[in-house]
Each structure stands twice: as C-alpha cells, then as structure tokens.
Short mmCIF file of C-alpha atoms and ligand atoms in Angstrom, two decimals:
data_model
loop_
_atom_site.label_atom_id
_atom_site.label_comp_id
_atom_site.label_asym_id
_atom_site.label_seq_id
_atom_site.Cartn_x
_atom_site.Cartn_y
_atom_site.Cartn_z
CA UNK N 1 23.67 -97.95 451.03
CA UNK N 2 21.02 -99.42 448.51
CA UNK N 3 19.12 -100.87 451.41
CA UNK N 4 18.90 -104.20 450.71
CA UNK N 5 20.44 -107.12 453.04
CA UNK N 6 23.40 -108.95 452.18
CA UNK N 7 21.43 -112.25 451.47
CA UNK N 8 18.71 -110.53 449.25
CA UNK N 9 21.78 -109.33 446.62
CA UNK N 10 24.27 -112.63 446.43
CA UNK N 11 22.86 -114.01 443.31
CA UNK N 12 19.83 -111.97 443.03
CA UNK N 13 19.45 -109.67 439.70
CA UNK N 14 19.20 -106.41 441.03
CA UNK N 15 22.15 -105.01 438.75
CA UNK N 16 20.41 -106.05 435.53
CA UNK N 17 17.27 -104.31 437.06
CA UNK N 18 15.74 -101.51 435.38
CA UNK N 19 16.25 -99.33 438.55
CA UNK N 20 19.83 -99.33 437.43
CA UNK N 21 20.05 -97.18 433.94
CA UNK N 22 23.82 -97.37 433.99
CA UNK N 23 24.14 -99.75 436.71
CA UNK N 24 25.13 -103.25 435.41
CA UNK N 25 26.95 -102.61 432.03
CA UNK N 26 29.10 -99.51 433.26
CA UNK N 27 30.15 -101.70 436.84
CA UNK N 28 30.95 -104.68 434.38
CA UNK N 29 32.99 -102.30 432.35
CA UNK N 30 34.61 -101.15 435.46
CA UNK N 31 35.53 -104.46 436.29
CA UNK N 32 37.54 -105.39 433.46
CA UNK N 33 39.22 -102.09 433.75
CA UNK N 34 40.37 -103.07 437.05
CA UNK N 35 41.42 -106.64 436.23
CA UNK N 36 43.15 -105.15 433.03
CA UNK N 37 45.63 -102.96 435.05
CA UNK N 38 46.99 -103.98 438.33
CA UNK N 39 47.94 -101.66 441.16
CA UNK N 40 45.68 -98.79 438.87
CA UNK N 41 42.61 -97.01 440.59
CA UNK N 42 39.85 -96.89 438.60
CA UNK N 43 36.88 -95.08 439.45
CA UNK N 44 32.95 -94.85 438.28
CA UNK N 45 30.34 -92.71 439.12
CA UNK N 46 26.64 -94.65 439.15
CA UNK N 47 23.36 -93.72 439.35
CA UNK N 48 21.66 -96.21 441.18
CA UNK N 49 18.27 -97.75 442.41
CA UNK N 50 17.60 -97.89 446.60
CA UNK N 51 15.52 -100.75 447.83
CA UNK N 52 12.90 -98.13 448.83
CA UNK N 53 12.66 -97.17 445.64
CA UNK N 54 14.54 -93.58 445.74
CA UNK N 55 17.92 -92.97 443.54
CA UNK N 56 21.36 -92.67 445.05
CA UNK N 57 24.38 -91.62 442.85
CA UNK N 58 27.35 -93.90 444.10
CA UNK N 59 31.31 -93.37 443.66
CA UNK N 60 32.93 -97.16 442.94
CA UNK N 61 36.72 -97.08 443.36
CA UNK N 62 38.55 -100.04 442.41
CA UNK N 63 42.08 -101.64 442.65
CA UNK N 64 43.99 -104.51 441.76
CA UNK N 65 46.31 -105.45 444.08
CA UNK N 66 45.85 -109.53 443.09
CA UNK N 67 49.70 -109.38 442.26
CA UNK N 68 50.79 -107.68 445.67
CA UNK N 69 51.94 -109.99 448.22
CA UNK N 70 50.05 -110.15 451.39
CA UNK N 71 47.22 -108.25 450.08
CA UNK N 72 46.34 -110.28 446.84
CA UNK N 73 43.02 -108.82 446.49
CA UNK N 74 41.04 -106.72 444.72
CA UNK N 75 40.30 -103.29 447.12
CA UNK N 76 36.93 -101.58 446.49
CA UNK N 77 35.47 -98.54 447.16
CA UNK N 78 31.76 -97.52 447.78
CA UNK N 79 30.31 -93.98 448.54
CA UNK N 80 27.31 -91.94 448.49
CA UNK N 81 28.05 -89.05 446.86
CA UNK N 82 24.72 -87.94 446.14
CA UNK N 83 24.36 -84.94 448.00
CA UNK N 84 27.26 -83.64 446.16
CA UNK N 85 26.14 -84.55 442.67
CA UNK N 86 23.09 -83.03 443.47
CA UNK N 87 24.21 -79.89 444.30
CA UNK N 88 26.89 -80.17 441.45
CA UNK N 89 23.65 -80.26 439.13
CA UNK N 90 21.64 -77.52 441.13
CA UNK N 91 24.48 -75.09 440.70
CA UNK N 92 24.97 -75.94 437.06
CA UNK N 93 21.78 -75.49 436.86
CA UNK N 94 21.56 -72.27 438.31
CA UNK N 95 24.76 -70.93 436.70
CA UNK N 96 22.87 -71.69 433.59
CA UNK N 97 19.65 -69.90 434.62
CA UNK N 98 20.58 -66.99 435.66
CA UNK N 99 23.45 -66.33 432.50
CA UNK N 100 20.15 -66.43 430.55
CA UNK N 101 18.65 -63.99 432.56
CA UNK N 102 21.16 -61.55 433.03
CA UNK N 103 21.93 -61.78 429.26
CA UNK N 104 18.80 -59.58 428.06
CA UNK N 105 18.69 -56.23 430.32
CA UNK N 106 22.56 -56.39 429.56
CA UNK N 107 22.16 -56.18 426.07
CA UNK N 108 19.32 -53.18 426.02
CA UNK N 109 21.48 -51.57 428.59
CA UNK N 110 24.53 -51.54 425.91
CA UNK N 111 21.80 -50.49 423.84
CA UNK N 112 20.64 -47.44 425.16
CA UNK N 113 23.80 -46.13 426.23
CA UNK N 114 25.00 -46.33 422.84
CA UNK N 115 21.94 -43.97 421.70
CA UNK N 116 22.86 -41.92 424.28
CA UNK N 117 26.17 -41.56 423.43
CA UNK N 118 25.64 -41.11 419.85
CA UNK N 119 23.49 -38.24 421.21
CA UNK N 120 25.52 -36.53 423.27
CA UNK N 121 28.37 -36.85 420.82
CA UNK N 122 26.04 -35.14 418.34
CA UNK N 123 25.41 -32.10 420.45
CA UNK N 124 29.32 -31.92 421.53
CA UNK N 125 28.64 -33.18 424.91
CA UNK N 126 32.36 -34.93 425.18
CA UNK N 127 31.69 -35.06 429.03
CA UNK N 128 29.02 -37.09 428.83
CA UNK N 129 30.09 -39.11 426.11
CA UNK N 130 33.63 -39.99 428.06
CA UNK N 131 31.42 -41.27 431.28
CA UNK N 132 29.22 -43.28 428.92
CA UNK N 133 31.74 -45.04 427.63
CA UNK N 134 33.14 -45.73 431.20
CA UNK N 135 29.88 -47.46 431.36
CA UNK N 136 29.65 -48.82 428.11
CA UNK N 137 33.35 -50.60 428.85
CA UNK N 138 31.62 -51.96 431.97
CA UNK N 139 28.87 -53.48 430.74
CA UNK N 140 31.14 -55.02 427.85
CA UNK N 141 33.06 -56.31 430.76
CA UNK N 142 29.85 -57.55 432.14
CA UNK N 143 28.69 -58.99 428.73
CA UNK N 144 31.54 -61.05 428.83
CA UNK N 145 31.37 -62.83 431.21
CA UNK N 146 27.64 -63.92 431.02
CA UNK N 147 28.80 -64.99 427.64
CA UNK N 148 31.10 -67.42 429.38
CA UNK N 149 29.37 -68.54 431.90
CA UNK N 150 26.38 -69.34 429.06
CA UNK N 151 29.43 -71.25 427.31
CA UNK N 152 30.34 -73.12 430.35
CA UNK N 153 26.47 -74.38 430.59
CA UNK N 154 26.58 -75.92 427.09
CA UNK N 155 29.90 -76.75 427.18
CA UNK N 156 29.42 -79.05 429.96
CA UNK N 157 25.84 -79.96 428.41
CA UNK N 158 28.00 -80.95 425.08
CA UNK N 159 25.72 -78.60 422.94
CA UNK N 160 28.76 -76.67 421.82
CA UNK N 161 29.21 -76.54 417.73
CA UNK N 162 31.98 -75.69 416.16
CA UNK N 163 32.34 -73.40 412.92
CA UNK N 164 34.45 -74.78 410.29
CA UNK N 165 36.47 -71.71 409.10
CA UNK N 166 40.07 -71.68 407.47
CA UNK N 167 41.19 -69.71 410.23
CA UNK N 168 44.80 -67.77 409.60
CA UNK N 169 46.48 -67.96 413.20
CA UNK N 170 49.24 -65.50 412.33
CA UNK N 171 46.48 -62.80 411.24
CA UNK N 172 43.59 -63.96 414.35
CA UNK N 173 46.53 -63.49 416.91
CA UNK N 174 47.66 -59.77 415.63
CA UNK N 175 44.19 -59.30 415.95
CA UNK N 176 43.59 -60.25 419.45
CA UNK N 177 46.82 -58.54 420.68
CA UNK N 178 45.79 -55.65 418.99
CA UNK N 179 42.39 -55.33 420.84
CA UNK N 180 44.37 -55.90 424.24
CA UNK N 181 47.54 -53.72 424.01
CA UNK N 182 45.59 -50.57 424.57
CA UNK N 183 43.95 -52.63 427.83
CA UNK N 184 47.29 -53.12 429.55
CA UNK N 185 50.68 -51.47 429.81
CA UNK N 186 52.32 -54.98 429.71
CA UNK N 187 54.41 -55.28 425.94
CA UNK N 188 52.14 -58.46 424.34
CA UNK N 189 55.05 -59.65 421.89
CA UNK N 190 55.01 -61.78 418.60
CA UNK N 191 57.43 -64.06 417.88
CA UNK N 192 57.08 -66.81 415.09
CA UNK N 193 54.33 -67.74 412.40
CA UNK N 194 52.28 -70.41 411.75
CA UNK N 195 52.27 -69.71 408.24
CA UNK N 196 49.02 -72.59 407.62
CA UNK N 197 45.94 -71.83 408.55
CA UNK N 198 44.01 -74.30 410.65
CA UNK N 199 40.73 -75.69 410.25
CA UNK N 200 38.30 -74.23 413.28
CA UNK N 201 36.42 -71.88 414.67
CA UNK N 202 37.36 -68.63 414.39
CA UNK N 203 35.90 -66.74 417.08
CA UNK N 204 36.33 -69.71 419.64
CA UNK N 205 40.17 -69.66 419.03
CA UNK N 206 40.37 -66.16 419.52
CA UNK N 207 38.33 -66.27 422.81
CA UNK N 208 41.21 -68.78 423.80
CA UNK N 209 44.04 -66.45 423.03
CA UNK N 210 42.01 -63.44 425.02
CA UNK N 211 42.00 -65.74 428.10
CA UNK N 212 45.64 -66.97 427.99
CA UNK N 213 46.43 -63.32 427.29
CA UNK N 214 44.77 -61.91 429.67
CA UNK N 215 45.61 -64.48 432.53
CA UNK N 216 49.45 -63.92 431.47
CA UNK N 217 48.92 -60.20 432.21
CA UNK N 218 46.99 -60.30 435.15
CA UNK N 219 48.96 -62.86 437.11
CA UNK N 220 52.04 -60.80 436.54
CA UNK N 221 51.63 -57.62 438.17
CA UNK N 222 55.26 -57.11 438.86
CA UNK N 223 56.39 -57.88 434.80
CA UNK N 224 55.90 -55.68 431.98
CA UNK N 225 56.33 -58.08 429.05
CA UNK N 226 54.33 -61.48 428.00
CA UNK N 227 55.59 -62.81 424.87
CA UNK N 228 53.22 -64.79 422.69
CA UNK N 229 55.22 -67.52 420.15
CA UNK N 230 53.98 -69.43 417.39
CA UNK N 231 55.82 -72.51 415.74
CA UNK N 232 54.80 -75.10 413.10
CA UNK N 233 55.27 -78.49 412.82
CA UNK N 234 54.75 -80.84 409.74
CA UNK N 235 51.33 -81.77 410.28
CA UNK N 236 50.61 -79.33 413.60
CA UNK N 237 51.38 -75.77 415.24
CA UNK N 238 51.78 -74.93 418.80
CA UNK N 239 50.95 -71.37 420.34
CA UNK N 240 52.64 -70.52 424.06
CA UNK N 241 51.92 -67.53 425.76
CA UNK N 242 54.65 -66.42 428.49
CA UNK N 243 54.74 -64.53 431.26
CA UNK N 244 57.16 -63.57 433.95
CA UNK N 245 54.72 -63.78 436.95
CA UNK N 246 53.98 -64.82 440.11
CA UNK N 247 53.70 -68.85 438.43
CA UNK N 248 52.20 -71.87 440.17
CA UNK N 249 53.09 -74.20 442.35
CA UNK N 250 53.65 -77.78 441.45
CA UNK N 251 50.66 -79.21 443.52
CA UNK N 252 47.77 -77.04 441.56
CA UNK N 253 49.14 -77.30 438.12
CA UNK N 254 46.97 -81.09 437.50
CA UNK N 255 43.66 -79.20 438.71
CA UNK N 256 44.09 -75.73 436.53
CA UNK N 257 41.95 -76.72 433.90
CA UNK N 258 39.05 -78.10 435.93
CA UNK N 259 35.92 -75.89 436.01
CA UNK N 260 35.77 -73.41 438.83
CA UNK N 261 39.58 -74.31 439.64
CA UNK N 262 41.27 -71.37 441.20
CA UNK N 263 44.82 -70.90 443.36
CA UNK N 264 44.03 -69.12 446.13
CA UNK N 265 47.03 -66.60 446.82
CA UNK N 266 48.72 -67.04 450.38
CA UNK N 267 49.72 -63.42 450.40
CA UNK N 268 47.20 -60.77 450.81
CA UNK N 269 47.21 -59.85 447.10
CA UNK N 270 44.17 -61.16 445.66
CA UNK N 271 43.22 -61.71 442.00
CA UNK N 272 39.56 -61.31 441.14
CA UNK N 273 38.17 -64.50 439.00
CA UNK N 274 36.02 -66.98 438.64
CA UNK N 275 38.29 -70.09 437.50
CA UNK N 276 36.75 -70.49 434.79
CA UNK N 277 39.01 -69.16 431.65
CA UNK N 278 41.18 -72.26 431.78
CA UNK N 279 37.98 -74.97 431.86
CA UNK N 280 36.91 -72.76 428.62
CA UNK N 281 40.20 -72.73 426.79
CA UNK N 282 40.68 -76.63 427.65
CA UNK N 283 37.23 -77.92 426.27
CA UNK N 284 37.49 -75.48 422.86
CA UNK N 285 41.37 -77.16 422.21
CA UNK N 286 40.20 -80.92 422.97
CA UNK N 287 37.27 -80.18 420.48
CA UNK N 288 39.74 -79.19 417.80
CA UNK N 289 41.34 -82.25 418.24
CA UNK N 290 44.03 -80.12 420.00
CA UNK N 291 46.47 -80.28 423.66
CA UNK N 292 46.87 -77.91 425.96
CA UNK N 293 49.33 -77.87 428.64
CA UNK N 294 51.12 -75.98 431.01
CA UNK N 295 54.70 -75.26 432.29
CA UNK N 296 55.58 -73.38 435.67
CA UNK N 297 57.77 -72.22 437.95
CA UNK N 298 56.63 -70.55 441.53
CA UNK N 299 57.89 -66.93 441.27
CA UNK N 300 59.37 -66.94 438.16
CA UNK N 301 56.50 -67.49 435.87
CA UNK N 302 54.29 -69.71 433.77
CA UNK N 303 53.77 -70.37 430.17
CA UNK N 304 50.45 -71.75 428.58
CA UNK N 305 51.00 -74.17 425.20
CA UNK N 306 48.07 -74.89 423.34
CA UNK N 307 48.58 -77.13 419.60
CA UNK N 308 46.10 -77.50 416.80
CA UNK N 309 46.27 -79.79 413.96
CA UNK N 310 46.72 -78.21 410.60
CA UNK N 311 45.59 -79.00 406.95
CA UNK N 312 42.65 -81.21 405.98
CA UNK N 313 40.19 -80.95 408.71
CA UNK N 314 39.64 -84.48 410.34
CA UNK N 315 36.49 -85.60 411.53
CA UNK N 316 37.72 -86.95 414.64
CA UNK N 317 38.53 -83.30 415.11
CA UNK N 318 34.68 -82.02 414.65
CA UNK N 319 33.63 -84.99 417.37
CA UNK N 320 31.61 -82.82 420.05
P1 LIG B 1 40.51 -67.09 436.83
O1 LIG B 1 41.73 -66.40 436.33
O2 LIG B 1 39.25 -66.38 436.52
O3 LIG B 1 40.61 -67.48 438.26
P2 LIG B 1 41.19 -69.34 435.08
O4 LIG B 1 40.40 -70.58 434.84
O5 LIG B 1 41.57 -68.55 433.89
O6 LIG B 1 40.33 -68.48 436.08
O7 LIG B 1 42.49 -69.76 435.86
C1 LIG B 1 42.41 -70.65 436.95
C2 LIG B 1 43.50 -70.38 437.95
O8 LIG B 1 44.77 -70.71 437.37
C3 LIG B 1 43.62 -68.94 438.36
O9 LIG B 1 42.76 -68.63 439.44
C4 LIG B 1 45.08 -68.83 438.75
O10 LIG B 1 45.24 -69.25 440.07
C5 LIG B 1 45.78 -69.83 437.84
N1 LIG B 1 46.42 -69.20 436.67
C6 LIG B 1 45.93 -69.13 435.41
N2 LIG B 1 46.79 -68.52 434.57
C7 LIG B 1 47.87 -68.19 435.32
C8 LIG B 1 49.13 -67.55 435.05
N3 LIG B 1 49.43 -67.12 433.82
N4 LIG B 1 50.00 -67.41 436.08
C9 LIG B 1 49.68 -67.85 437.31
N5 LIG B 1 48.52 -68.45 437.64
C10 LIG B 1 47.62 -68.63 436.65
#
C-alpha cells in the first residue's frame, strides 16, 4: 500500500520519517495497546506517507491472540481507507459550507416577514398575518436546523465553548415543555426535581431536552403521553425522557449516537430526519462531564437518560 518493497522497510526508518506526522508514535502507541490486552481489537486510523510521495490514510487493526493456542500470534490489519476519509472530510466540509450560507437569506427572510406582519397586523389584516406566520413557523423550522448542522461542524471541529451558567434544571425543563406542548397533542409530563442547579450552559442543555423531547414524540405516533423525570443524587442528577413508541431494536441501539446515525423503518411509515439530534445531545453531555444512555424495547418504547454533575463546577468538566 505505501509502495515500497518488503526489503526497502525491514530495518529502514521510514516510520520515524517526516512523511509520517502521526505515523511512528501513534503505531508505537498502538502496539502497546495491543500487547496490554489480549484477545482485544484495537484499532488506529494513520495518515501516512506513499513511496511516491502522495498521502494515504490507513486503518491498522490489531489483536493479541499470543495466549490462544494454535494461533499464538499477534493478527494485524491493514487498509486503505482513504477514499472514505476523504469524502468523510469533503462532506463535512460541505455540510459546513453551505450551513453558513443558508444561514444569512434565512435570517433577512425571518426579517422581513416579521415587518410584514407587524404591518398587516397594524391595518387589521388577520388573514395575512395568520399565513405569515405559517411562514414565519417555517422558516423557524428552517433556522433550526442550519443552526444544528453549523453546531455539528464545530462540534466535530472541537470549537464548541461552553457558557458557565448556574443553570436551574427544574425551571429550564418547565420551560422547554412549555414551548413544545402547544407543538404536539402528546401530554409532556413532569415528574421529580432536581432541586440543585448545575453548572453549564444554559441554552445548550435546553437544546438537549428539545431533541429528546421531540424524538420521544415523534417516534411515537400511536402514544399520547411522554413523561419526562428528574432525580438527584448526592453529588449528580439524572433526566429520562419516556415514551411509549415504536422503540429500537437491540442491534442499532450501540450506533444511535453516532453522527448521521438513523434506523431506517422496515414498514412503510417513514420518519423525516437527519440523524443528527442524538450526535448533538451526546457531544453537549460528554462536555459537561455528563452520560448519556439509552434503554429500549422494540414496540413498546424507549427511554433516553442523560446525568450531569452538580455543585462546584470541575474543570475536567469545562475540557472541550
Ligand atoms: P433523527 O431523529 O433526525 O433521525 P436523531 O439523531 O435524533 O436523528 O436520532 C437518530 C435515530 O435514532 C433516529 O433516526 C431514530 O431511528 C432513532 N431514535 C431516536 N430517538 C428515538 C425514540 N425516542 N424512539 C425510537 N427511535 C428513536
């Protein structure tokens, strides 16, 4: 894959080489990983140098099996995955482009049809005004979700900061169901308080709730209640959101939280989405110093936990 023969690598010094940025200390890392853990796969993604003097991202899978008789060697894996990595960046890339783009006709658009609502309302016009709210609730919808796929860029680029607010769960989630009752003819039910307020980012949290929220409502068509409960801990409190929907099965519950992640249905009912709510929620919790987790039954229904530290903010917390 690198291009060179056999004979030219044994004992040469290509992996010190500057050719390889990441090349010799990350593989030596990877190596003691593997000889660490037996019968554990460990894997590595490496950017690399080719003999002809082009790059080549490479996948390195390792395992132990020293300890397993009749094998008692160490298996490893090498692949070229840079096609794929490549388009992985292009399409972050793009995602992140073209967020930016739509982002400023959205926001004069919102713009005008305020003025032109607060015109029309002025002369009585309560037609007009009820279709330009139609559209004004559209491009909201819109706005939205540029603003996450613009969080999903610098998310993934790390440039995500968190505000440090004392932020009063108990108050932040009356709020939030508030704004969505009059979206959905589900009941969104309370139980529990936190009763300590949490160290974080206000607005970031609340973005969280709206997505477990509104997954909870719309992958439960059938159900008419999602019950949101709060409990405390000594030195933590844990949200769950429940609902009594259409759940997930066993074998796509690891991969929920990955970016772009999405159960297709099997049925002909279809759920519009981009998969990437979860990826959001998951990145904001970690970078509280938080969990987030899942439980789920096929047909019955699924509940989201997320837990936050409370008291003294700790600084491992405000790592981004
Ligand atoms: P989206 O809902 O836009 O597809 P998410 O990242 O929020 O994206 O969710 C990823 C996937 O997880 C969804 O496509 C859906 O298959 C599944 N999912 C999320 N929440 C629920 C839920 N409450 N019940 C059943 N499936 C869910």
């Amino acid at each position: 894959m690198v291009g060179y023969l056999p004979e030219e690598f044994v004992g040469s010094r290509i992996f010190g080489r500057k050719d390889y940025p990441d090349g010799g200390e990350a593989t030596r890392r990877l190596m003691a990983r593997v000889l660490e853990e037996p019968r554990k796969s460990q894997e590595l993604e490496i950017r690399t140098g080719h003999k002809n003097g082009t790059f080549l991202w490479m996948e390195v899978v390792g395992i132990n099996l020293l300890d397993e008789p009749g094998v008692e060697a160490i298996v490893w894996n090498f692949r070229d995955v840079t096609e794929q990595k490549e388009l992985e960046l292009r399409k972050d890339h793009f995602i992140s482009m073209a967020s930016h783009e739509l982002k400023t006709p959205l926001t004069i658009l919102s713009a005008h049809t305020q003025l032109l609502r607060e015109r029309f309302a002025a002369e009585d016009r309560q037609d007009v005004v009820q279709q330009l709210s139609k559209m004004d609730d559209q491009v909201a919808s819109l706005n939205n979700l540029v603003a996450d796929l613009l969080d999903i860029s610098s998310l993934q680029a790390g440039q995500v900061e968190l505000a440090r607010d004392a932020v009063d769960m108990d108050e932040l989630l009356h709020e939030v169901v508030a704004n969505l009752q009059p979206t959905t003819s589900h009941h969104l039910l309370i139980e529990g308080a936190a009763q300590r307020p949490i160290t974080g980012d206000r607005e970031r949290l609340g973005h969280v709730l709206v997505i477990l929220l509104t997954n909870a409502i719309k992958y439960s068509p059938q159900a008419d209640t999602v019950v949101v409960r709060v409990a405390h801990a000594r030195d933590a409190m844990t949200v769950s959101v429940q609902d009594f929907g259409i759940g997930i099965a066993r074998s796509h519950q690891q991969r929920l939280f990955e970016r772009f992640y999405r159960v297709l249905s099997k049925k002909d009912q279809t759920y519009p989405g981009l998969g990437i709510g979860l990826y959001i929620a998951y990145e904001i919790i970690q970078r509280h110093g938080g969990k987030i987790w899942m439980e789920s039954v096929e047909g019955i229904g699924s509940t989201f936990f997320f837990s936050l530290p409370t008291g003294e903010y700790r600084e491992s917390a405000a790592l981004i």
